CSV table of C-alpha atoms in Angstrom, one decimal:
chain,number,residue,atom,x,y,z
A,15,UNK,CA,-11.7,-79.2,-8.6
A,16,UNK,CA,-12.1,-81.1,-5.5
A,17,UNK,CA,-9.6,-78.8,-3.8
A,18,UNK,CA,-11.6,-75.9,-5.1
A,19,UNK,CA,-14.8,-77.2,-3.5
A,20,UNK,CA,-13.0,-77.8,-0.2
A,21,UNK,CA,-11.5,-74.3,-0.3
A,22,UNK,CA,-14.8,-72.7,-1.0
A,23,UNK,CA,-16.4,-74.8,1.8
A,24,UNK,CA,-14.0,-73.5,4.4
A,25,UNK,CA,-15.5,-70.6,6.3
A,26,UNK,CA,-13.4,-67.4,6.7
A,27,UNK,CA,-11.4,-67.6,9.9
A,28,UNK,CA,-12.4,-65.4,12.8
A,29,UNK,CA,-9.0,-66.0,14.4
A,30,UNK,CA,-6.6,-66.5,11.6
A,31,UNK,CA,-3.8,-67.3,14.1
A,32,UNK,CA,-6.1,-69.9,15.7
A,33,UNK,CA,-6.3,-73.7,15.6
A,34,UNK,CA,-7.7,-75.8,12.7
A,35,UNK,CA,-9.3,-79.2,13.1
A,36,UNK,CA,-5.8,-80.7,12.2
A,37,UNK,CA,-4.5,-79.1,15.4
A,38,UNK,CA,-7.3,-80.2,17.7
A,39,UNK,CA,-5.7,-83.5,18.9
A,40,UNK,CA,-7.5,-85.4,21.7
A,41,UNK,CA,-5.9,-84.6,25.1
A,42,UNK,CA,-5.0,-81.0,24.3
A,43,UNK,CA,-5.8,-78.8,27.3
A,44,UNK,CA,-6.4,-75.1,27.9
A,45,UNK,CA,-7.1,-73.0,31.0
A,46,UNK,CA,-8.9,-69.7,31.0
A,47,UNK,CA,-8.5,-66.6,33.1
A,48,UNK,CA,-10.7,-66.0,36.2
A,49,UNK,CA,-14.1,-64.4,35.8
A,50,UNK,CA,-15.3,-62.6,39.1
A,51,UNK,CA,-18.9,-63.3,40.0
A,52,UNK,CA,-20.8,-60.4,41.7
A,53,UNK,CA,-24.2,-60.2,43.2
A,54,UNK,CA,-24.9,-57.4,40.7
A,55,UNK,CA,-24.0,-59.6,37.7
A,56,UNK,CA,-26.1,-62.5,39.0
A,57,UNK,CA,-29.1,-60.2,39.5
A,58,UNK,CA,-28.8,-58.4,36.2
A,59,UNK,CA,-28.8,-61.7,34.3
A,60,UNK,CA,-31.7,-63.1,36.3
A,61,UNK,CA,-33.9,-60.0,35.7
A,62,UNK,CA,-33.5,-60.5,32.0
A,63,UNK,CA,-33.5,-64.3,31.6
A,64,UNK,CA,-34.3,-66.2,34.9
A,65,UNK,CA,-36.4,-64.0,37.2
A,66,UNK,CA,-36.9,-66.3,40.2
A,67,UNK,CA,-36.6,-65.1,43.8
A,68,UNK,CA,-33.4,-67.2,44.6
A,69,UNK,CA,-31.6,-65.5,41.6
A,70,UNK,CA,-33.0,-61.9,42.2
A,71,UNK,CA,-32.9,-61.1,45.9
A,72,UNK,CA,-31.0,-62.5,48.9
A,73,UNK,CA,-33.8,-61.8,51.3
A,74,UNK,CA,-36.5,-63.3,49.1
A,75,UNK,CA,-34.3,-66.3,48.6
A,76,UNK,CA,-34.4,-67.3,52.4
A,77,UNK,CA,-36.3,-70.5,52.9
A,78,UNK,CA,-36.3,-71.4,49.2
A,79,UNK,CA,-34.3,-74.5,48.1
A,80,UNK,CA,-31.1,-72.6,47.9
A,81,UNK,CA,-31.9,-70.5,51.0
A,82,UNK,CA,-29.9,-67.6,49.6
A,83,UNK,CA,-29.0,-65.8,46.4
A,84,UNK,CA,-27.4,-68.1,43.8
A,85,UNK,CA,-26.7,-67.6,40.1
A,86,UNK,CA,-28.9,-69.0,37.5
A,87,UNK,CA,-27.3,-72.1,36.0
A,88,UNK,CA,-27.7,-70.3,32.7
A,89,UNK,CA,-25.6,-67.4,34.0
A,90,UNK,CA,-22.9,-69.9,34.8
A,91,UNK,CA,-23.3,-71.3,31.3
A,92,UNK,CA,-23.0,-67.8,29.8
A,93,UNK,CA,-19.9,-66.9,31.8
A,94,UNK,CA,-18.5,-70.3,30.8
A,95,UNK,CA,-19.0,-69.4,27.1
A,96,UNK,CA,-17.2,-66.1,27.6
A,97,UNK,CA,-14.2,-67.9,29.1
A,98,UNK,CA,-14.3,-70.6,26.4
A,99,UNK,CA,-14.3,-68.1,23.6
A,100,UNK,CA,-11.3,-66.3,25.1
A,101,UNK,CA,-9.3,-69.4,26.1
A,102,UNK,CA,-10.0,-71.8,23.2
A,103,UNK,CA,-8.7,-70.3,20.0
A,104,UNK,CA,-10.3,-72.1,17.1
A,105,UNK,CA,-9.5,-70.5,13.7
A,106,UNK,CA,-13.1,-70.5,12.5
A,107,UNK,CA,-14.6,-69.7,15.9
A,108,UNK,CA,-16.5,-71.7,18.4
A,109,UNK,CA,-19.3,-73.2,16.3
A,110,UNK,CA,-21.4,-75.5,18.5
A,111,UNK,CA,-24.2,-77.9,17.7
A,112,UNK,CA,-25.2,-78.5,21.3
A,113,UNK,CA,-24.0,-80.2,24.4
A,114,UNK,CA,-24.6,-81.5,27.9
A,115,UNK,CA,-24.5,-79.5,31.1
A,116,UNK,CA,-24.4,-80.5,34.7
A,117,UNK,CA,-24.4,-78.1,37.6
A,118,UNK,CA,-23.0,-79.9,40.7
A,119,UNK,CA,-23.3,-76.8,42.8
A,120,UNK,CA,-24.7,-73.3,42.3
A,121,UNK,CA,-22.4,-70.3,41.5
A,122,UNK,CA,-22.3,-67.8,44.3
A,123,UNK,CA,-21.4,-64.1,44.7
A,124,UNK,CA,-17.6,-64.0,45.3
A,125,UNK,CA,-16.9,-67.0,43.1
A,126,UNK,CA,-13.9,-66.4,40.8
A,127,UNK,CA,-14.6,-68.9,37.9
A,128,UNK,CA,-12.1,-70.3,35.5
A,129,UNK,CA,-12.4,-73.0,32.8
A,130,UNK,CA,-10.4,-76.2,32.5
A,131,UNK,CA,-10.7,-77.3,28.9
A,132,UNK,CA,-9.9,-80.7,27.4
A,133,UNK,CA,-10.1,-81.6,23.7
A,134,UNK,CA,-11.8,-85.0,23.2
A,135,UNK,CA,-12.7,-87.1,20.2
A,136,UNK,CA,-12.3,-85.7,16.7
A,137,UNK,CA,-14.4,-87.3,14.0
A,138,UNK,CA,-13.7,-86.3,10.4
A,139,UNK,CA,-16.8,-85.9,8.2
A,140,UNK,CA,-17.2,-88.6,5.6
A,141,UNK,CA,-19.3,-86.4,3.3
A,142,UNK,CA,-17.2,-83.2,3.7
A,143,UNK,CA,-13.5,-84.2,4.0
A,144,UNK,CA,-12.4,-80.8,5.4
A,145,UNK,CA,-14.8,-80.8,8.3
A,146,UNK,CA,-14.6,-82.5,11.7
A,147,UNK,CA,-16.8,-82.8,14.8
A,148,UNK,CA,-14.8,-82.2,17.9
A,149,UNK,CA,-15.9,-83.0,21.4
A,150,UNK,CA,-14.7,-80.5,24.0
A,151,UNK,CA,-15.2,-81.1,27.7
A,152,UNK,CA,-14.7,-78.4,30.2
A,153,UNK,CA,-15.2,-77.7,33.9
A,154,UNK,CA,-16.1,-74.4,35.4
A,155,UNK,CA,-14.3,-74.2,38.7
A,156,UNK,CA,-14.1,-71.5,41.4
A,157,UNK,CA,-11.1,-70.4,43.4
A,158,UNK,CA,-11.6,-73.2,46.0
A,159,UNK,CA,-11.8,-75.9,43.3
A,160,UNK,CA,-15.5,-76.3,43.6
A,161,UNK,CA,-17.0,-77.3,40.3
A,162,UNK,CA,-20.0,-75.2,39.3
A,163,UNK,CA,-20.5,-76.6,35.8
A,164,UNK,CA,-19.4,-79.6,33.8
A,165,UNK,CA,-19.9,-79.3,30.0
A,166,UNK,CA,-19.5,-81.6,27.1
A,167,UNK,CA,-19.8,-79.6,23.9
A,168,UNK,CA,-20.1,-80.8,20.3
A,169,UNK,CA,-18.1,-78.3,18.1
A,170,UNK,CA,-17.5,-78.1,14.3
A,171,UNK,CA,-13.9,-77.4,13.1
A,172,UNK,CA,-12.4,-77.3,9.6
A,173,UNK,CA,-9.1,-78.5,8.2
A,174,UNK,CA,-6.4,-75.9,7.5
A,175,UNK,CA,-7.2,-74.8,4.0
A,176,UNK,CA,-4.6,-75.3,1.2
A,177,UNK,CA,-2.2,-72.5,0.6
A,178,UNK,CA,-3.7,-70.0,-1.8
A,179,UNK,CA,-0.6,-68.5,-3.3
A,180,UNK,CA,-0.4,-71.2,-5.9
A,181,UNK,CA,-3.8,-70.7,-7.4
A,182,UNK,CA,-6.2,-68.0,-8.5
A,183,UNK,CA,-8.8,-66.8,-6.0
A,184,UNK,CA,-11.9,-69.0,-5.9
A,185,UNK,CA,-14.8,-67.8,-8.0
A,186,UNK,CA,-18.2,-67.2,-6.3
B,16,UNK,CA,-42.2,-87.3,63.2
B,17,UNK,CA,-41.6,-88.4,59.7
B,18,UNK,CA,-44.2,-85.9,58.5
B,19,UNK,CA,-42.3,-83.2,60.5
B,20,UNK,CA,-39.1,-84.1,58.7
B,21,UNK,CA,-40.8,-84.0,55.3
B,22,UNK,CA,-42.5,-80.7,56.0
B,23,UNK,CA,-39.2,-79.2,57.2
B,24,UNK,CA,-37.5,-80.5,54.1
B,25,UNK,CA,-39.9,-78.8,51.7
B,26,UNK,CA,-38.5,-75.4,50.4
B,27,UNK,CA,-40.7,-72.3,50.7
B,28,UNK,CA,-42.7,-72.0,47.5
B,29,UNK,CA,-41.8,-69.2,45.1
B,30,UNK,CA,-45.2,-69.7,43.3
B,31,UNK,CA,-47.6,-70.8,46.1
B,32,UNK,CA,-50.3,-71.2,43.4
B,33,UNK,CA,-48.0,-73.4,41.3
B,34,UNK,CA,-47.6,-77.1,40.6
B,35,UNK,CA,-46.1,-79.6,43.0
B,36,UNK,CA,-44.4,-82.9,42.0
B,37,UNK,CA,-47.8,-84.6,42.6
B,38,UNK,CA,-49.2,-82.5,39.8
B,39,UNK,CA,-46.4,-83.0,37.3
B,40,UNK,CA,-47.7,-86.0,35.5
B,41,UNK,CA,-45.9,-87.3,32.4
B,42,UNK,CA,-47.5,-85.9,29.2
B,43,UNK,CA,-48.6,-82.6,30.7
B,44,UNK,CA,-47.9,-79.8,28.2
B,45,UNK,CA,-47.5,-76.0,28.3
B,46,UNK,CA,-46.9,-73.4,25.7
B,47,UNK,CA,-45.2,-70.0,26.3
B,48,UNK,CA,-45.8,-66.5,24.9
B,49,UNK,CA,-43.6,-65.3,22.0
B,50,UNK,CA,-40.3,-63.6,22.6
B,51,UNK,CA,-39.2,-61.3,19.8
B,52,UNK,CA,-35.5,-61.6,18.8
B,53,UNK,CA,-33.8,-58.3,17.7
B,54,UNK,CA,-30.4,-57.7,16.3
B,55,UNK,CA,-29.8,-55.4,19.3
B,56,UNK,CA,-30.6,-58.2,21.8
B,57,UNK,CA,-28.4,-60.7,19.9
B,58,UNK,CA,-25.5,-58.2,19.9
B,59,UNK,CA,-25.9,-57.1,23.5
B,60,UNK,CA,-25.7,-60.7,24.8
B,61,UNK,CA,-22.8,-61.5,22.5
B,62,UNK,CA,-20.8,-58.5,23.7
B,63,UNK,CA,-21.0,-59.8,27.2
B,64,UNK,CA,-20.9,-63.6,26.8
B,65,UNK,CA,-20.0,-64.7,23.3
B,66,UNK,CA,-18.0,-62.0,21.5
B,67,UNK,CA,-17.5,-63.7,18.1
B,68,UNK,CA,-17.9,-61.8,14.8
B,69,UNK,CA,-20.9,-63.8,13.6
B,70,UNK,CA,-22.7,-62.8,16.8
B,71,UNK,CA,-21.6,-59.2,16.9
B,72,UNK,CA,-21.7,-57.6,13.5
B,73,UNK,CA,-23.6,-58.5,10.3
B,74,UNK,CA,-20.8,-57.2,8.0
B,75,UNK,CA,-18.0,-59.0,10.0
B,76,UNK,CA,-20.1,-62.2,9.8
B,77,UNK,CA,-20.0,-62.4,6.0
B,78,UNK,CA,-17.9,-65.3,4.8
B,79,UNK,CA,-17.9,-67.0,8.2
B,80,UNK,CA,-19.7,-70.3,8.7
B,81,UNK,CA,-23.1,-68.6,9.3
B,82,UNK,CA,-22.3,-65.9,6.6
B,83,UNK,CA,-24.4,-63.3,8.6
B,84,UNK,CA,-25.4,-62.3,12.1
B,85,UNK,CA,-26.9,-65.1,14.1
B,86,UNK,CA,-27.6,-65.4,17.9
B,87,UNK,CA,-25.3,-67.2,20.2
B,88,UNK,CA,-26.8,-70.6,21.0
B,89,UNK,CA,-26.4,-69.5,24.6
B,90,UNK,CA,-28.6,-66.5,23.9
B,91,UNK,CA,-31.3,-68.9,22.6
B,92,UNK,CA,-30.8,-70.9,25.8
B,93,UNK,CA,-31.2,-67.8,28.0
B,94,UNK,CA,-34.4,-66.7,26.2
B,95,UNK,CA,-35.6,-70.3,26.4
B,96,UNK,CA,-35.1,-70.1,30.2
B,97,UNK,CA,-37.0,-66.8,30.4
B,98,UNK,CA,-40.0,-68.4,28.6
B,99,UNK,CA,-39.8,-71.6,30.7
B,100,UNK,CA,-39.9,-69.7,34.0
B,101,UNK,CA,-42.9,-67.8,32.7
B,102,UNK,CA,-44.8,-70.7,31.2
B,103,UNK,CA,-44.0,-73.6,33.5
B,104,UNK,CA,-45.4,-72.7,37.0
B,105,UNK,CA,-43.7,-75.0,39.5
B,106,UNK,CA,-44.5,-74.1,43.1
B,107,UNK,CA,-40.9,-74.3,44.4
B,108,UNK,CA,-39.5,-72.7,41.2
B,109,UNK,CA,-37.5,-74.1,38.3
B,110,UNK,CA,-34.6,-75.9,40.1
B,111,UNK,CA,-32.4,-77.6,37.5
B,112,UNK,CA,-29.5,-80.0,37.9
B,113,UNK,CA,-28.5,-79.9,34.2
B,114,UNK,CA,-29.7,-81.0,30.8
B,115,UNK,CA,-29.0,-81.5,27.1
B,116,UNK,CA,-29.3,-78.9,24.4
B,117,UNK,CA,-29.3,-79.2,20.6
B,118,UNK,CA,-29.4,-76.2,18.2
B,119,UNK,CA,-30.7,-77.5,14.9
B,120,UNK,CA,-30.6,-74.0,13.4
B,121,UNK,CA,-29.4,-70.6,14.6
B,122,UNK,CA,-31.8,-68.0,16.0
B,123,UNK,CA,-32.0,-65.0,13.7
B,124,UNK,CA,-33.0,-61.4,14.1
B,125,UNK,CA,-36.8,-61.2,13.5
B,126,UNK,CA,-37.5,-64.6,15.0
B,127,UNK,CA,-40.4,-64.7,17.4
B,128,UNK,CA,-39.6,-67.6,19.7
B,129,UNK,CA,-42.0,-69.6,21.8
B,130,UNK,CA,-41.6,-72.7,23.9
B,131,UNK,CA,-43.5,-76.0,23.6
B,132,UNK,CA,-43.0,-77.8,26.9
B,133,UNK,CA,-43.8,-81.5,27.7
B,134,UNK,CA,-43.4,-83.1,31.1
B,135,UNK,CA,-41.6,-86.4,31.0
B,136,UNK,CA,-40.6,-89.0,33.5
B,137,UNK,CA,-41.1,-88.3,37.2
B,138,UNK,CA,-38.9,-90.3,39.6
B,139,UNK,CA,-39.6,-90.1,43.3
B,140,UNK,CA,-36.5,-90.1,45.5
B,141,UNK,CA,-36.0,-93.2,47.6
B,142,UNK,CA,-34.0,-91.4,50.3
B,143,UNK,CA,-36.3,-88.3,50.4
B,144,UNK,CA,-39.9,-89.3,50.0
B,145,UNK,CA,-41.2,-85.8,49.3
B,146,UNK,CA,-38.8,-85.1,46.4
B,147,UNK,CA,-38.9,-86.1,42.7
B,148,UNK,CA,-36.7,-85.7,39.7
B,149,UNK,CA,-38.8,-84.6,36.7
B,150,UNK,CA,-37.6,-84.7,33.1
B,151,UNK,CA,-39.0,-81.7,31.1
B,152,UNK,CA,-38.5,-81.6,27.3
B,153,UNK,CA,-39.0,-78.4,25.4
B,154,UNK,CA,-38.6,-77.1,21.9
B,155,UNK,CA,-37.8,-73.4,21.2
B,156,UNK,CA,-39.6,-72.7,17.9
B,157,UNK,CA,-40.0,-69.6,15.8
B,158,UNK,CA,-43.1,-68.1,14.0
B,159,UNK,CA,-42.4,-70.4,11.0
B,160,UNK,CA,-42.2,-73.6,13.0
B,161,UNK,CA,-38.4,-73.7,12.7
B,162,UNK,CA,-36.9,-75.4,15.8
B,163,UNK,CA,-34.0,-73.3,17.2
B,164,UNK,CA,-33.3,-75.4,20.3
B,165,UNK,CA,-34.3,-78.8,21.7
B,166,UNK,CA,-33.8,-79.1,25.4
B,167,UNK,CA,-34.1,-82.0,27.9
B,168,UNK,CA,-33.9,-80.6,31.4
B,169,UNK,CA,-33.6,-82.5,34.7
B,170,UNK,CA,-35.6,-80.6,37.4
B,171,UNK,CA,-36.2,-81.2,41.1
B,172,UNK,CA,-39.8,-80.9,42.4
B,173,UNK,CA,-41.3,-81.5,45.8
B,174,UNK,CA,-44.6,-83.1,47.0
B,175,UNK,CA,-47.3,-80.8,48.1
B,176,UNK,CA,-46.6,-80.4,51.9
B,177,UNK,CA,-49.2,-81.6,54.4
B,178,UNK,CA,-51.7,-79.0,55.6
B,179,UNK,CA,-50.3,-77.1,58.5
B,180,UNK,CA,-53.6,-76.2,60.3
B,181,UNK,CA,-53.7,-79.4,62.2
B,182,UNK,CA,-50.3,-79.1,63.8
B,183,UNK,CA,-48.0,-76.6,65.6
B,184,UNK,CA,-45.4,-74.7,63.5
B,185,UNK,CA,-42.2,-76.8,62.9
B,186,UNK,CA,-39.4,-75.9,65.3
B,187,UNK,CA,-36.1,-74.8,63.8
């Protein structure tokens, strides 16, 4: 009965070969591929989501705080998400409740960004015994080791569900 | 001499009619227009930056944690940035060092999101007398008052530069 509730409460995996909360032990690390940042990519994002001169046009950016074309921090965050989804294989997907971001330096055209991911604290839910909050910290770093974003994300993960062979399918 | 340094240190405004740090008094509020969220917009962002089934395909999302198509939190963040840039007119632009995000509920197709912005603490720099850190808090809210994102952003703003009429142009 309790098992049944737990099994019903576990979302369908989006990566059946991925990691469950049981597997996400603090200290586990992952590294992503490199994502090449181009002037065109920076400008395309800025036109849609952050239309400011220093994100849109190298000439218009002269004399502004950045004194040249730089990526929106939110473009760096979007690229970081793409790399996290690829490199951090959680069975039920990357389900986040929020987090903290710091941009120590702006992403520039020509940057090749990769992610260095570290699994932090895992806290099992007291009300839902198959669910855990997992803190994941990652740095978005370019080819010269310059850190463009530091992120601390709060994710939700689920315990590996009981084997199903031994019981009838759950009713809905 | 000191004035000269300060004037040289002030970036060129991106919105000359906008607000300077002097104007950003705690408690000041702004409200944005509405941004309509469509299934196409959610999917387009997800394909590029957050390709997970629950952000890409309503059918594939059934049974997952969200049990349907929802926006990536980072799409909500990108739309929030667009609305902030439009609704919060800072003279030197929105220059952010980072912040905190919480997603109390996922953005859905059909949401019409607007921003409720409140200026928080302003801290003048001790080393650079014409620069201040300004905390700006904003909620991203849909047409039913459901909060999709809570953000606390750390921005940099500059004091209104001295009038130039009374002195020769600064040398570079």
